[in-house]
PDB file of C-alpha atoms in Angstrom:
ATOM      1  CA  MET Y   1     154.046 131.792  68.309  1.00  0.00           C
ATOM      2  CA  ASN Y   2     152.428 130.987  71.642  1.00  0.00           C
ATOM      3  CA  LYS Y   3     148.780 131.509  72.551  1.00  0.00           C
ATOM      4  CA  PHE Y   4     147.307 130.711  75.930  1.00  0.00           C
ATOM      5  CA  ALA Y   5     144.184 130.304  77.941  1.00  0.00           C
ATOM      6  CA  SER Y   6     143.708 129.687  81.635  1.00  0.00           C
ATOM      7  CA  ALA Y   7     141.210 127.960  83.870  1.00  0.00           C
ATOM      8  CA  HIS Y   8     140.427 128.437  87.549  1.00  0.00           C
ATOM      9  CA  TRP Y   9     138.547 125.792  89.560  1.00  0.00           C
ATOM     10  CA  GLU Y  10     137.221 125.666  93.112  1.00  0.00           C
ATOM     11  CA  GLY Y  11     135.519 122.761  94.869  1.00  0.00           C
ATOM     12  CA  SER Y  12     134.590 119.167  94.138  1.00  0.00           C
ATOM     13  CA  ILE Y  13     133.787 117.861  90.668  1.00  0.00           C
ATOM     14  CA  LYS Y  14     129.984 118.026  90.995  1.00  0.00           C
ATOM     15  CA  GLU Y  15     129.518 120.996  93.319  1.00  0.00           C
ATOM     16  CA  GLY Y  16     132.543 122.999  92.238  1.00  0.00           C
ATOM     17  CA  LYS Y  17     132.766 125.618  89.559  1.00  0.00           C
ATOM     18  CA  GLY Y  18     135.369 127.383  87.537  1.00  0.00           C
ATOM     19  CA  THR Y  19     136.130 130.070  85.016  1.00  0.00           C
ATOM     20  CA  ILE Y  20     137.968 130.067  81.701  1.00  0.00           C
ATOM     21  CA  SER Y  21     139.853 133.072  80.302  1.00  0.00           C
ATOM     22  CA  THR Y  22     141.898 133.665  77.164  1.00  0.00           C
ATOM     23  CA  HIS Y  23     144.880 135.900  76.595  1.00  0.00           C
ATOM     24  CA  SER Y  24     143.045 137.913  73.941  1.00  0.00           C
ATOM     25  CA  GLY Y  25     140.178 138.615  76.327  1.00  0.00           C
ATOM     26  CA  ALA Y  26     137.655 136.943  74.017  1.00  0.00           C
ATOM     27  CA  LEU Y  27     136.772 134.874  77.073  1.00  0.00           C
ATOM     28  CA  LYS Y  28     137.138 136.468  80.474  1.00  0.00           C
ATOM     29  CA  ASP Y  29     136.074 134.517  83.523  1.00  0.00           C
ATOM     30  CA  GLN Y  30     133.565 132.493  81.464  1.00  0.00           C
ATOM     31  CA  PRO Y  31     131.865 130.106  83.927  1.00  0.00           C
ATOM     32  CA  TYR Y  32     132.029 126.345  83.558  1.00  0.00           C
ATOM     33  CA  GLY Y  33     131.314 123.358  85.748  1.00  0.00           C
ATOM     34  CA  PHE Y  34     129.879 119.867  85.925  1.00  0.00           C
ATOM     35  CA  ASN Y  35     126.402 121.258  85.233  1.00  0.00           C
ATOM     36  CA  THR Y  36     127.523 123.157  82.099  1.00  0.00           C
ATOM     37  CA  ARG Y  37     129.392 120.125  80.816  1.00  0.00           C
ATOM     38  CA  PHE Y  38     127.018 117.257  81.581  1.00  0.00           C
ATOM     39  CA  GLU Y  39     123.645 118.837  82.373  1.00  0.00           C
ATOM     40  CA  ASP Y  40     123.167 121.501  79.626  1.00  0.00           C
ATOM     41  CA  GLU Y  41     123.189 124.430  82.057  1.00  0.00           C
ATOM     42  CA  PRO Y  42     124.275 127.851  80.746  1.00  0.00           C
ATOM     43  CA  GLY Y  43     128.025 128.343  80.633  1.00  0.00           C
ATOM     44  CA  SER Y  44     130.911 126.877  78.732  1.00  0.00           C
ATOM     45  CA  ASN Y  45     132.705 123.526  78.694  1.00  0.00           C
ATOM     46  CA  PRO Y  46     135.930 122.122  77.260  1.00  0.00           C
ATOM     47  CA  GLU Y  47     134.175 120.286  74.425  1.00  0.00           C
ATOM     48  CA  GLU Y  48     132.485 123.369  72.987  1.00  0.00           C
ATOM     49  CA  LEU Y  49     135.730 125.332  73.269  1.00  0.00           C
ATOM     50  CA  LEU Y  50     137.558 122.562  71.444  1.00  0.00           C
ATOM     51  CA  GLY Y  51     134.803 122.487  68.812  1.00  0.00           C
ATOM     52  CA  GLY Y  52     135.027 126.243  68.323  1.00  0.00           C
ATOM     53  CA  ALA Y  53     138.806 126.075  67.970  1.00  0.00           C
ATOM     54  CA  HIS Y  54     138.557 123.225  65.470  1.00  0.00           C
ATOM     55  CA  ALA Y  55     135.828 124.890  63.389  1.00  0.00           C
ATOM     56  CA  ALA Y  56     137.782 128.158  63.253  1.00  0.00           C
ATOM     57  CA  CYS Y  57     141.092 126.469  62.415  1.00  0.00           C
ATOM     58  CA  PHE Y  58     139.527 124.295  59.714  1.00  0.00           C
ATOM     59  CA  SER Y  59     137.733 127.277  58.139  1.00  0.00           C
ATOM     60  CA  MET Y  60     141.003 129.201  57.934  1.00  0.00           C
ATOM     61  CA  ALA Y  61     142.861 126.165  56.549  1.00  0.00           C
ATOM     62  CA  LEU Y  62     140.147 125.727  53.921  1.00  0.00           C
ATOM     63  CA  SER Y  63     140.385 129.385  52.913  1.00  0.00           C
ATOM     64  CA  LEU Y  64     144.160 128.988  52.524  1.00  0.00           C
ATOM     65  CA  GLU Y  65     143.854 125.803  50.445  1.00  0.00           C
ATOM     66  CA  LEU Y  66     141.145 127.331  48.258  1.00  0.00           C
ATOM     67  CA  GLY Y  67     143.306 130.397  47.653  1.00  0.00           C
ATOM     68  CA  ASN Y  68     146.284 128.189  46.771  1.00  0.00           C
ATOM     69  CA  ALA Y  69     144.069 126.473  44.183  1.00  0.00           C
ATOM     70  CA  GLY Y  70     142.905 129.800  42.713  1.00  0.00           C
ATOM     71  CA  PHE Y  71     139.478 130.039  44.378  1.00  0.00           C
ATOM     72  CA  THR Y  72     138.103 132.765  46.636  1.00  0.00           C
ATOM     73  CA  PRO Y  73     135.281 131.711  48.960  1.00  0.00           C
ATOM     74  CA  GLU Y  74     132.322 134.033  49.423  1.00  0.00           C
ATOM     75  CA  ARG Y  75     131.622 132.328  52.734  1.00  0.00           C
ATOM     76  CA  ILE Y  76     132.638 129.322  54.797  1.00  0.00           C
ATOM     77  CA  ASP Y  77     130.431 128.124  57.665  1.00  0.00           C
ATOM     78  CA  THR Y  78     131.725 125.259  59.802  1.00  0.00           C
ATOM     79  CA  LYS Y  79     130.119 123.588  62.803  1.00  0.00           C
ATOM     80  CA  ALA Y  80     132.151 121.096  64.856  1.00  0.00           C
ATOM     81  CA  LYS Y  81     130.214 118.456  66.794  1.00  0.00           C
ATOM     82  CA  VAL Y  82     132.427 117.079  69.571  1.00  0.00           C
ATOM     83  CA  THR Y  83     131.416 113.678  70.999  1.00  0.00           C
ATOM     84  CA  LEU Y  84     132.267 112.889  74.619  1.00  0.00           C
ATOM     85  CA  ASP Y  85     131.742 109.202  75.443  1.00  0.00           C
ATOM     86  CA  LYS Y  86     131.936 107.218  78.669  1.00  0.00           C
ATOM     87  CA  ASP Y  87     135.266 105.385  78.764  1.00  0.00           C
ATOM     88  CA  GLY Y  88     135.663 103.039  81.732  1.00  0.00           C
ATOM     89  CA  ASP Y  89     135.554 105.176  84.867  1.00  0.00           C
ATOM     90  CA  GLY Y  90     136.011 108.394  82.896  1.00  0.00           C
ATOM     91  CA  PHE Y  91     135.265 110.003  79.573  1.00  0.00           C
ATOM     92  CA  SER Y  92     137.014 110.393  76.225  1.00  0.00           C
ATOM     93  CA  ILE Y  93     136.516 112.695  73.270  1.00  0.00           C
ATOM     94  CA  THR Y  94     136.034 110.045  70.613  1.00  0.00           C
ATOM     95  CA  LYS Y  95     134.854 111.939  67.567  1.00  0.00           C
ATOM     96  CA  ILE Y  96     134.612 115.353  65.987  1.00  0.00           C
ATOM     97  CA  HIS Y  97     132.341 115.844  62.994  1.00  0.00           C
ATOM     98  CA  LEU Y  98     132.881 118.963  60.915  1.00  0.00           C
ATOM     99  CA  ASP Y  99     129.762 120.130  59.078  1.00  0.00           C
ATOM    100  CA  LEU Y 100     130.794 122.587  56.372  1.00  0.00           C
ATOM    101  CA  THR Y 101     128.693 124.697  54.048  1.00  0.00           C
ATOM    102  CA  ALA Y 102     130.532 127.038  51.727  1.00  0.00           C
ATOM    103  CA  LYS Y 103     129.806 129.267  48.767  1.00  0.00           C
ATOM    104  CA  ILE Y 104     132.706 129.318  46.324  1.00  0.00           C
ATOM    105  CA  PRO Y 105     132.260 130.659  42.792  1.00  0.00           C
ATOM    106  CA  ASP Y 106     133.376 128.564  39.826  1.00  0.00           C
ATOM    107  CA  ILE Y 107     134.384 125.393  41.697  1.00  0.00           C
ATOM    108  CA  SER Y 108     133.180 121.870  40.964  1.00  0.00           C
ATOM    109  CA  ASP Y 109     131.906 119.719  43.811  1.00  0.00           C
ATOM    110  CA  GLN Y 110     134.688 117.204  43.131  1.00  0.00           C
ATOM    111  CA  LYS Y 111     137.395 119.876  43.499  1.00  0.00           C
ATOM    112  CA  PHE Y 112     135.609 121.307  46.558  1.00  0.00           C
ATOM    113  CA  GLN Y 113     135.548 117.899  48.269  1.00  0.00           C
ATOM    114  CA  GLU Y 114     139.220 117.329  47.459  1.00  0.00           C
ATOM    115  CA  ILE Y 115     140.275 120.702  48.881  1.00  0.00           C
ATOM    116  CA  ALA Y 116     137.987 120.402  51.932  1.00  0.00           C
ATOM    117  CA  ASN Y 117     139.401 116.986  52.843  1.00  0.00           C
ATOM    118  CA  GLY Y 118     142.934 118.298  52.396  1.00  0.00           C
ATOM    119  CA  ALA Y 119     142.143 121.186  54.734  1.00  0.00           C
ATOM    120  CA  LYS Y 120     140.678 118.751  57.280  1.00  0.00           C
ATOM    121  CA  ALA Y 121     143.885 116.718  57.268  1.00  0.00           C
ATOM    122  CA  GLY Y 122     146.160 119.777  57.264  1.00  0.00           C
ATOM    123  CA  CYS Y 123     144.425 121.913  59.882  1.00  0.00           C
ATOM    124  CA  PRO Y 124     146.764 122.246  62.916  1.00  0.00           C
ATOM    125  CA  VAL Y 125     143.931 121.462  65.343  1.00  0.00           C
ATOM    126  CA  SER Y 126     143.048 118.316  63.351  1.00  0.00           C
ATOM    127  CA  LYS Y 127     146.670 117.222  63.574  1.00  0.00           C
ATOM    128  CA  VAL Y 128     146.851 117.562  67.362  1.00  0.00           C
ATOM    129  CA  LEU Y 129     143.656 115.622  68.101  1.00  0.00           C
ATOM    130  CA  ASN Y 130     143.574 111.868  68.559  1.00  0.00           C
ATOM    131  CA  ALA Y 131     139.926 111.434  67.615  1.00  0.00           C
ATOM    132  CA  ASP Y 132     137.988 110.216  64.596  1.00  0.00           C
ATOM    133  CA  ILE Y 133     137.434 113.431  62.635  1.00  0.00           C
ATOM    134  CA  THR Y 134     134.781 113.279  59.910  1.00  0.00           C
ATOM    135  CA  LEU Y 135     133.598 115.914  57.461  1.00  0.00           C
ATOM    136  CA  LYS Y 136     130.370 116.641  55.593  1.00  0.00           C
ATOM    137  CA  ALA Y 137     130.993 119.349  53.009  1.00  0.00           C
ATOM    138  CA  THR Y 138     128.128 121.062  51.184  1.00  0.00           C
ATOM    139  CA  LEU Y 139     128.769 123.443  48.312  1.00  0.00           C
ATOM    140  CA  ASP Y 140     126.060 126.074  47.857  1.00  0.00           C
ATOM    141  CA  GLN Y 141     125.427 126.893  44.191  1.00  0.00           C
TER     142      GLN Y 141
END
């Protein structure tokens, strides 16, 4: 299975701009640039795309692991906070924090934490990243 996305860039790092597109069309010529990455201007950036991919992958992995353990989630909500830190002359993604809230009938918090941490470790996006990935899991009763 191969999935792809593409990026187009024109100009210098600060004055230039680009667009991001995905094969599925979910993103088509979505603008990004220095201002959307470092100055909170409207548009996308690699860190939020990575966060979205990680949150989606983790949520699916959690659903799989819950199902394997005999539980069916009513809902899973995951937010991924991606930290970009100055690193010498450049930048590095140093941390991703997953903030999970889920409603799962008939599960103990201990079992929920165990399954959530297993999903964090087993998620394909977690496996590919070389960053400190943390998780806060909240079970709604």
